PDB file of C-alpha atoms in Angstrom:
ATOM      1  CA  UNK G  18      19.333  -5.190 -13.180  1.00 84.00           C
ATOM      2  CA  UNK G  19      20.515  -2.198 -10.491  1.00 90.00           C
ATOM      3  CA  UNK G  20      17.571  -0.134  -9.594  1.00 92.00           C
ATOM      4  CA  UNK G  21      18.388   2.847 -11.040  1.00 92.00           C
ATOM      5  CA  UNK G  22      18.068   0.846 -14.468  1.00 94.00           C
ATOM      6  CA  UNK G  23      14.590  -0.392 -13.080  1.00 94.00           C
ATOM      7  CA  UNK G  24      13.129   2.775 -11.958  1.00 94.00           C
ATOM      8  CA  UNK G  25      14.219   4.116 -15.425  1.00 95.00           C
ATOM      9  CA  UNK G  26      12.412   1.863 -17.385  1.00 96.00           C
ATOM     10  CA  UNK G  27       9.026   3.921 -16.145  1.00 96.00           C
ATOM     11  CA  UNK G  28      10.690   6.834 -18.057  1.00 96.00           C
ATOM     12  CA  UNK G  29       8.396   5.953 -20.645  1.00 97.00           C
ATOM     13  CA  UNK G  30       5.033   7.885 -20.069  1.00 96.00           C
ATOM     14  CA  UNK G  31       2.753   4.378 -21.613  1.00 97.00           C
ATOM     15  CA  UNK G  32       4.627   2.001 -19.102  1.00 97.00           C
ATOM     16  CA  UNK G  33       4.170   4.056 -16.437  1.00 97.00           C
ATOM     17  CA  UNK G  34       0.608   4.534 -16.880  1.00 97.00           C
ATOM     18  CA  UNK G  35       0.634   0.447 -17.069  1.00 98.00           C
ATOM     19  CA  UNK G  36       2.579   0.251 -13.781  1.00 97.00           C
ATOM     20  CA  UNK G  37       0.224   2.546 -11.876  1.00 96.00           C
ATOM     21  CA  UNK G  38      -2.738   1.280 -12.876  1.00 97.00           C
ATOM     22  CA  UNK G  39      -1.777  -2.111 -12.104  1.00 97.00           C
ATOM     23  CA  UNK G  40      -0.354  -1.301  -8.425  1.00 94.00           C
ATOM     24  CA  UNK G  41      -3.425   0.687  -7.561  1.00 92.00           C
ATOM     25  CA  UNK G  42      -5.504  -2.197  -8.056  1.00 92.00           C
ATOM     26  CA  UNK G  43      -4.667  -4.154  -5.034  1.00 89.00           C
ATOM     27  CA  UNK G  44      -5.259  -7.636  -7.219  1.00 91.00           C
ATOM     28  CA  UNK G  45      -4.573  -9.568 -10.743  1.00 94.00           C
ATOM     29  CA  UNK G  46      -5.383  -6.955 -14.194  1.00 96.00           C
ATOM     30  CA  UNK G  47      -5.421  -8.643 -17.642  1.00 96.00           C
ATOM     31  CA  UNK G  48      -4.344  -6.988 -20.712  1.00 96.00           C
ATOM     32  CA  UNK G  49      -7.513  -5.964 -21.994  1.00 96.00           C
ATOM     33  CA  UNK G  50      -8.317  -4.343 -18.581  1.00 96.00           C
ATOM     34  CA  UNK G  51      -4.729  -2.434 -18.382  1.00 97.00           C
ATOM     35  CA  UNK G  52      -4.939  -1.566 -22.549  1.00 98.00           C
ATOM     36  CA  UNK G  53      -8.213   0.159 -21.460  1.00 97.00           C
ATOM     37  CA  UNK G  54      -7.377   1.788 -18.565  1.00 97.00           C
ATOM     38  CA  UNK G  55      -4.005   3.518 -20.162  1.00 97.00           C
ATOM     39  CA  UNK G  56      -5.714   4.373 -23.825  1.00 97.00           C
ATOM     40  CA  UNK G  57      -3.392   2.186 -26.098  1.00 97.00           C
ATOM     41  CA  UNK G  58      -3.948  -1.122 -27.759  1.00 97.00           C
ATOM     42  CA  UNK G  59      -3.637  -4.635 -26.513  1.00 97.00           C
ATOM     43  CA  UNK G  60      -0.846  -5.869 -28.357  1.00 97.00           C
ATOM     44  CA  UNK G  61       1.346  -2.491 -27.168  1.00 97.00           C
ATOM     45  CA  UNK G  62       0.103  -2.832 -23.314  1.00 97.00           C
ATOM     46  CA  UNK G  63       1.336  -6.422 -23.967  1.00 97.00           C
ATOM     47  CA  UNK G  64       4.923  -5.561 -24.902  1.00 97.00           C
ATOM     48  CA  UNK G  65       4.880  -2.684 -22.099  1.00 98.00           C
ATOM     49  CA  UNK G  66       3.549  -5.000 -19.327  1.00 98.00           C
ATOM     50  CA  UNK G  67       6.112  -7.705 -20.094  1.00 97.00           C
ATOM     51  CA  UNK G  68       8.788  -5.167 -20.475  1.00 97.00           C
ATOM     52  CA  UNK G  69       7.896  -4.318 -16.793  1.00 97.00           C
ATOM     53  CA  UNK G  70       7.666  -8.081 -15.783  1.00 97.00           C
ATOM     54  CA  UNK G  71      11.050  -8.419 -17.132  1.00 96.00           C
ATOM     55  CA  UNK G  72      12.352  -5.803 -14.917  1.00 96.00           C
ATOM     56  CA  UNK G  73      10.686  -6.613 -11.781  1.00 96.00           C
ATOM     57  CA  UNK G  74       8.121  -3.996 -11.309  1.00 97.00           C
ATOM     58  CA  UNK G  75       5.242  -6.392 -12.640  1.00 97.00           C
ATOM     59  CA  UNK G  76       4.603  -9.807 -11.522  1.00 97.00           C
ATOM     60  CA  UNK G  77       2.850 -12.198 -13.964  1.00 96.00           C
ATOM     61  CA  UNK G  78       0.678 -15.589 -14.016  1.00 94.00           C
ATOM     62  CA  UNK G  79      -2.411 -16.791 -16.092  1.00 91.00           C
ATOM     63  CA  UNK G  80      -5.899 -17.664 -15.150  1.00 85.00           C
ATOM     64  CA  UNK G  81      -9.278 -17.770 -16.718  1.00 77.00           C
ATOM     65  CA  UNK G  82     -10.932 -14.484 -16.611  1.00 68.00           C
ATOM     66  CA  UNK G  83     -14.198 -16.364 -16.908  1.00 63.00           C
ATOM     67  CA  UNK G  84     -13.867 -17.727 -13.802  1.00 62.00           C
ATOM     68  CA  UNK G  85     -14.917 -20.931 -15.177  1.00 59.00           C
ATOM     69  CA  UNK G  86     -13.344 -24.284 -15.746  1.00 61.00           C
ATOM     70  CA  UNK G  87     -13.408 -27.266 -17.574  1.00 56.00           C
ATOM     71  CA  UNK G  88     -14.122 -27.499 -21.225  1.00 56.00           C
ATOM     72  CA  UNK G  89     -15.423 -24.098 -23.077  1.00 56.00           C
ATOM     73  CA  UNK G  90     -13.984 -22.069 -19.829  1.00 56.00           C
ATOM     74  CA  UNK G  91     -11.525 -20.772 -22.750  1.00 65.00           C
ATOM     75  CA  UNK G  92      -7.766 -19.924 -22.454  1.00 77.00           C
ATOM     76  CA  UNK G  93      -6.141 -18.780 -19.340  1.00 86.00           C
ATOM     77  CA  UNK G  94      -5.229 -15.067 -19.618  1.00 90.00           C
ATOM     78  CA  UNK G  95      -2.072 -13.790 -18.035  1.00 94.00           C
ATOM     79  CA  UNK G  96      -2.861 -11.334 -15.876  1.00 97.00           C
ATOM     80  CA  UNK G  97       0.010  -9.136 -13.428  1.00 97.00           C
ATOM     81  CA  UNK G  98       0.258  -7.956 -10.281  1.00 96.00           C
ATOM     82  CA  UNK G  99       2.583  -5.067  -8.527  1.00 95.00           C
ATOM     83  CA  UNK G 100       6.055  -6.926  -7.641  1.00 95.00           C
ATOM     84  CA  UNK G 101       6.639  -6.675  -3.767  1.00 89.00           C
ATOM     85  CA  UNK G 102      10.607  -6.139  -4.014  1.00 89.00           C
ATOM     86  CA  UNK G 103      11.356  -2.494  -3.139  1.00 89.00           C
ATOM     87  CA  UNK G 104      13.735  -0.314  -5.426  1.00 90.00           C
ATOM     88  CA  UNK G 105      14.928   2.845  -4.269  1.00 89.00           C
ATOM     89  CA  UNK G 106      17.793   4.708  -5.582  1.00 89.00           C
ATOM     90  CA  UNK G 107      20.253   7.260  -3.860  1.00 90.00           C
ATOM     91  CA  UNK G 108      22.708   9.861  -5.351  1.00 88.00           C
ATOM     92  CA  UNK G 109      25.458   9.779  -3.527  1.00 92.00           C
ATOM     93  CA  UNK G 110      24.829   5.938  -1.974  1.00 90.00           C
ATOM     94  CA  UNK G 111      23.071   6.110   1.616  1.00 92.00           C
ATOM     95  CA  UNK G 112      21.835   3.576   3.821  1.00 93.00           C
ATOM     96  CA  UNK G 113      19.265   4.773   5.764  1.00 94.00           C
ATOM     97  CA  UNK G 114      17.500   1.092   5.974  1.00 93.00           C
ATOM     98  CA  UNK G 115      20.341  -0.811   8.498  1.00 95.00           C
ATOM     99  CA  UNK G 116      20.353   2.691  10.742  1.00 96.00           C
ATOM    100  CA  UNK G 117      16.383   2.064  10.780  1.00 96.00           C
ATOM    101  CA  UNK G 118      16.929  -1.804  11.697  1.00 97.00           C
ATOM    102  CA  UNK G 119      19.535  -1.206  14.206  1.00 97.00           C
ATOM    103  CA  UNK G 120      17.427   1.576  16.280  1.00 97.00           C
ATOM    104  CA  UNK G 121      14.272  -0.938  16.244  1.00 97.00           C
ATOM    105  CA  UNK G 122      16.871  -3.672  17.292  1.00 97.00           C
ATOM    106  CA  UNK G 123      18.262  -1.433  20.104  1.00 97.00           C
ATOM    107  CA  UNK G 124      14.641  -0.681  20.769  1.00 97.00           C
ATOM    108  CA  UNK G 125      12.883  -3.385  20.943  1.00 96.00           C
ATOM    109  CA  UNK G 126      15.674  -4.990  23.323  1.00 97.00           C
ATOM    110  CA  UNK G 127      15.058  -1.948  25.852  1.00 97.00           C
ATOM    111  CA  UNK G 128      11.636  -1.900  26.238  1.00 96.00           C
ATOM    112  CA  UNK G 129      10.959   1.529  24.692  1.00 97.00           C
ATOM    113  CA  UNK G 130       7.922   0.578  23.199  1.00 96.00           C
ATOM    114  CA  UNK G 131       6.145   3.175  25.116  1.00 97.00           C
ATOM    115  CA  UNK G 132       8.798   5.786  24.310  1.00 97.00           C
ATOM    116  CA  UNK G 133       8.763   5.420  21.177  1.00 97.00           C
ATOM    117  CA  UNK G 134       4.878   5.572  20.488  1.00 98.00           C
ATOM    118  CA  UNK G 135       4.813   8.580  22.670  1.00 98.00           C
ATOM    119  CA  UNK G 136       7.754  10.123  19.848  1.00 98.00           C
ATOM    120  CA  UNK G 137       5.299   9.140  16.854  1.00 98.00           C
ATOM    121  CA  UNK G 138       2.137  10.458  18.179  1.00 98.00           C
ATOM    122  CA  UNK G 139       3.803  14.016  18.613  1.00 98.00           C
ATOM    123  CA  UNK G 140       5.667  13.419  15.001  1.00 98.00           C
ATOM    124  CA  UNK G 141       1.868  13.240  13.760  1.00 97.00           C
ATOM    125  CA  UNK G 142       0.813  15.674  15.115  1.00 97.00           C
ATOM    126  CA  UNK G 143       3.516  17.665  13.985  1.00 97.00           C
ATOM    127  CA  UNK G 144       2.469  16.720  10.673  1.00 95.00           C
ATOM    128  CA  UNK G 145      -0.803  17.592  10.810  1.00 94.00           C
ATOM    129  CA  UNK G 146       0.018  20.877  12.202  1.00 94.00           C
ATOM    130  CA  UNK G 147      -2.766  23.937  13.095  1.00 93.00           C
ATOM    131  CA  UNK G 148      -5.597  21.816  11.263  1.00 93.00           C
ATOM    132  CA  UNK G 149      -8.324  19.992  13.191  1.00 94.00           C
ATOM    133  CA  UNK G 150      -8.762  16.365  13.444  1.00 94.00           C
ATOM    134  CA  UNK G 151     -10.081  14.326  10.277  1.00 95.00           C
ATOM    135  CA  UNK G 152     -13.422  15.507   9.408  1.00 94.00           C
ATOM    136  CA  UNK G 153     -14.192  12.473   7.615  1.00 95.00           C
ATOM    137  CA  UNK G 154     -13.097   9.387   5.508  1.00 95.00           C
ATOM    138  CA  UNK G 155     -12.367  11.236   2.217  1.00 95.00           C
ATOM    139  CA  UNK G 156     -10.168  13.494   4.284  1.00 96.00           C
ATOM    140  CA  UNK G 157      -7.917  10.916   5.640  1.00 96.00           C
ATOM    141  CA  UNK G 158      -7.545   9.195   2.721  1.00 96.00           C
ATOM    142  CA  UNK G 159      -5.784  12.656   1.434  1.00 96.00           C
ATOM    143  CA  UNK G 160      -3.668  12.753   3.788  1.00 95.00           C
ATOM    144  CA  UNK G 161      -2.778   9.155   3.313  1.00 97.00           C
ATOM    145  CA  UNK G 162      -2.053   9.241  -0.123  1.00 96.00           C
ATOM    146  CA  UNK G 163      -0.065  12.264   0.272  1.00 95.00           C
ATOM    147  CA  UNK G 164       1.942  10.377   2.986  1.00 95.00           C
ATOM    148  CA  UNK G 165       2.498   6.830   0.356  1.00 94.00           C
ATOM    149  CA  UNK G 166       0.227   4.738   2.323  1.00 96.00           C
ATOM    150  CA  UNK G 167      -2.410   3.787  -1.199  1.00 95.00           C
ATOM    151  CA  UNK G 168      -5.164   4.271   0.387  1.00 96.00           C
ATOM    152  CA  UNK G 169      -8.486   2.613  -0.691  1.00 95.00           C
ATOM    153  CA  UNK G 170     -12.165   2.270   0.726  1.00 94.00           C
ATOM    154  CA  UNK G 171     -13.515  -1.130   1.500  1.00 91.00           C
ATOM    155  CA  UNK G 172     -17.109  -1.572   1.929  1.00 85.00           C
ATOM    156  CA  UNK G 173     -19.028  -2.485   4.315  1.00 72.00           C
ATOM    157  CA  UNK G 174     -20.772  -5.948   4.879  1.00 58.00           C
ATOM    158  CA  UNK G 175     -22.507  -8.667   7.047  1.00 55.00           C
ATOM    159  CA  UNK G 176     -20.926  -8.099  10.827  1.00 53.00           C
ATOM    160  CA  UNK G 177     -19.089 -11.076  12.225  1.00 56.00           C
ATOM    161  CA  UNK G 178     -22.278 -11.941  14.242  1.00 55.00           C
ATOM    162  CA  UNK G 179     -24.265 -12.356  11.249  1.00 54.00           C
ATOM    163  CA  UNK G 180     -26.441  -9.353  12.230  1.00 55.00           C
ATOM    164  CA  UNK G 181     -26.695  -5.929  10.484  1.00 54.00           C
ATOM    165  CA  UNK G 182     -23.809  -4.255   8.912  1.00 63.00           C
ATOM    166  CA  UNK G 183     -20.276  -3.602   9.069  1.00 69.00           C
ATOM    167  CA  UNK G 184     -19.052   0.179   8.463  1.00 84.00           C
ATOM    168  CA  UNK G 185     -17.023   0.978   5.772  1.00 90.00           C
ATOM    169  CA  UNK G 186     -13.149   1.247   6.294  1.00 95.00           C
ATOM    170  CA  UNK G 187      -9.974   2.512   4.602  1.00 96.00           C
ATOM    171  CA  UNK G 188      -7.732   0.064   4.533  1.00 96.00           C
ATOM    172  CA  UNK G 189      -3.785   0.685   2.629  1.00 96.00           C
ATOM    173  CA  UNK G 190      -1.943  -1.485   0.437  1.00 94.00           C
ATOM    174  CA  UNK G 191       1.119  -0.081   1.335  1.00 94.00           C
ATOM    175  CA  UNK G 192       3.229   0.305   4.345  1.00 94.00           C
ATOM    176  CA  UNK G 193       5.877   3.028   4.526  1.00 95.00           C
ATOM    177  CA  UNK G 194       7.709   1.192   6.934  1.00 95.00           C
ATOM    178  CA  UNK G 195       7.340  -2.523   5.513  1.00 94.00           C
ATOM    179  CA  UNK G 196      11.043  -3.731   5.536  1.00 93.00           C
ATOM    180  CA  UNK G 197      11.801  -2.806   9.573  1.00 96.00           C
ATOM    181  CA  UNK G 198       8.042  -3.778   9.840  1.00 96.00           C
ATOM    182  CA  UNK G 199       8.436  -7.079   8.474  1.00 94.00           C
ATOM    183  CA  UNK G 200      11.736  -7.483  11.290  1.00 95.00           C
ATOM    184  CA  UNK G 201       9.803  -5.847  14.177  1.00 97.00           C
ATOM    185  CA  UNK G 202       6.228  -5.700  13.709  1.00 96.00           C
ATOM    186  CA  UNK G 203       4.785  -5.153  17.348  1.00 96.00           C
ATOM    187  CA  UNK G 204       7.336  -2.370  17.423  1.00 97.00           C
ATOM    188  CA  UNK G 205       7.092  -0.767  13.902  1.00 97.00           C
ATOM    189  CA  UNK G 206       3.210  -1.504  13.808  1.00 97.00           C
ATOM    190  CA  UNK G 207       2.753  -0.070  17.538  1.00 97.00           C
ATOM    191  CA  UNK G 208       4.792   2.799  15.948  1.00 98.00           C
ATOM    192  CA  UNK G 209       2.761   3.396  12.761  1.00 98.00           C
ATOM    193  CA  UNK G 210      -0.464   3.604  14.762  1.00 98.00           C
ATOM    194  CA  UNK G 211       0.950   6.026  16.789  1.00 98.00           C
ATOM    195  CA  UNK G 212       1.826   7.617  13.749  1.00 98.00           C
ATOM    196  CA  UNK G 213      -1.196   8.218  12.481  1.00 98.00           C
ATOM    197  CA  UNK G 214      -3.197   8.703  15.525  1.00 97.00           C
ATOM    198  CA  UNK G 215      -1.482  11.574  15.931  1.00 97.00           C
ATOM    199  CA  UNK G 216      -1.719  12.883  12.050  1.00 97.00           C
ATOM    200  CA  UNK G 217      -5.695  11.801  11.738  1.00 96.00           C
ATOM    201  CA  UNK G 218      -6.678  12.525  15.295  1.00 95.00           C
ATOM    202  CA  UNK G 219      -8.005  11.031  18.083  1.00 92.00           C
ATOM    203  CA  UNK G 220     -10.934  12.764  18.946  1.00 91.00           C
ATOM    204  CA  UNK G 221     -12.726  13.660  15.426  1.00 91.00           C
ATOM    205  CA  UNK G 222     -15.215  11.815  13.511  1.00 95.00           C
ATOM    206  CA  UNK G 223     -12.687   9.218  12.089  1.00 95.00           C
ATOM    207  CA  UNK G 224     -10.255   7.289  14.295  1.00 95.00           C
ATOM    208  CA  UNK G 225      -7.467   4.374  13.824  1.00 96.00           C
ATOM    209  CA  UNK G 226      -6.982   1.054  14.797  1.00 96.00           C
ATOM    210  CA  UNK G 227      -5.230  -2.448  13.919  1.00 96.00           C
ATOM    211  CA  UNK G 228      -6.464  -4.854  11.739  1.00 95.00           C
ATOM    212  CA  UNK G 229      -4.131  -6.594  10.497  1.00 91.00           C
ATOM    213  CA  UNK G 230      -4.485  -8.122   6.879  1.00 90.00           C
ATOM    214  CA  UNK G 231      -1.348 -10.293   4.451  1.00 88.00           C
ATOM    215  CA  UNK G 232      -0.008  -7.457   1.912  1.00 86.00           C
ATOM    216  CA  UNK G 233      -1.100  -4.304   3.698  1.00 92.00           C
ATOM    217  CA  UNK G 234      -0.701  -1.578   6.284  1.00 95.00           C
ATOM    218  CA  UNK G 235      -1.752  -3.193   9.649  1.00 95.00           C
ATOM    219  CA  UNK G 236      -3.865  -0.090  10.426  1.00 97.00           C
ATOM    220  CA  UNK G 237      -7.253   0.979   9.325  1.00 97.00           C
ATOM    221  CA  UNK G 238      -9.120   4.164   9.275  1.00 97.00           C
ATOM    222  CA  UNK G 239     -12.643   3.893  10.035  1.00 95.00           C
ATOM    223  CA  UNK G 240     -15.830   6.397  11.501  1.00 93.00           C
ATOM    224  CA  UNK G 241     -15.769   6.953  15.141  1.00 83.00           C
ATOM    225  CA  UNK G 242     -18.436   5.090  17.114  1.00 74.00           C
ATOM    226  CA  UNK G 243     -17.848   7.961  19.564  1.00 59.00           C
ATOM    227  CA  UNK G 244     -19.379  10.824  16.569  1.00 56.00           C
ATOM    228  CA  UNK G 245     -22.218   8.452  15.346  1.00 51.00           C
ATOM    229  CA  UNK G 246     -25.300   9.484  15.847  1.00 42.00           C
TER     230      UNK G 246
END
């Protein structure tokens, strides 16, 4: 199926409330859970769902919901996930993806690491404009969103020492860059910090760093130990 015929299979206003509920969950939904969340019945979530399983937008498997085995653990559910393939579509045809992996290529072979963090910190910036650094976590999760990052709050928890507790941090599920990221990530990755250094700022109440983590943005957003009090 081309991708225009896949993103047009959201046309319809049910599946696409199915779709994005599902991707902004970061993690497996059953049917009862999606049925609820988009105000229809089970059995019509169920056709929608697979309809968007069939077209590659939805992955699908089964487990217990219980999270219980053995005997009286009842049936395995099937439950979906957001597919990771990208679709994009382009009227008239461009290719904007090889120019993007040959300038990392070219990049990365000269050493203009530096260069080219320096050239996304002042793109942030740029972005962000007249307005004053991030005044908190809520803020740069705004600007996130607005920029297709998904941004969602993870809470905090025991530190790594075992001692007292770990601040809360907004972590994203996706990656504007993922495909040259996944080619070049010290490069891309360096870049994307940069990025966002510049958009969030550096010397505000909320400040940027790498953490990487399987499935998301390598960068998280976090309170400054430099404004705590």
């Amino acid at each position: 199926m081309k991708d225009i015929d896949v993103i047009a299979v959201l046309q319809d206003p049910v599946r696409r409330r199915l779709y994005e509920y599902v991707a902004a969950q970061g993690r497996e939904v059953g049917r009862n859970e999606a049925a609820e969340a988009a105000g229809v019945a089970r059995t019509l979530a169920a056709h929608h769902l697979d309809r968007l399983t069939e077209a590659g937008l939805l992955e699908s498997g089964s487990r217990r919901l219980t999270g219980r085995s053995g005997p009286g653990a009842g049936r395995p559910a099937k439950v979906y996930t957001r597919a990771r393939v990208e679709r994009s579509v382009s009227l008239p045809a461009r290719d904007y993806r090889t120019a993007a992996e040959l300038l990392a290529e070219a990049a990365e072979e000269a050493g203009l690491d530096a260069g080219l963090c320096v050239a996304a910190r002042r793109r942030g910036e740029s972005l962000r404009g007249a307005a004053a650094p991030c005044g908190d976590l809520a803020e740069a999760m705004e600007l996130l969103a607005a920029r297709g990052y998904e941004p969602h709050l993870e809470a905090g928890g025991e530190g790594e020492d075992g001692q007292g507790d770990r601040e809360a941090v907004v972590r994203m599920r996706n990656c504007p860059f993922h495909v040259v990221a996944e080619r070049f990530p010290p490069l891309v990755c360096g870049m994307n910090l940069a990025l966002l250094e510049g958009l969030i700022g550096t010397d505000g109440p909320v400040r940027t760093r790498m953490d990487a983590r399987p499935g998301e943005c390598c960068v998280v957003v976090e309170a400054s130990k430099n404004n705590e009090h």
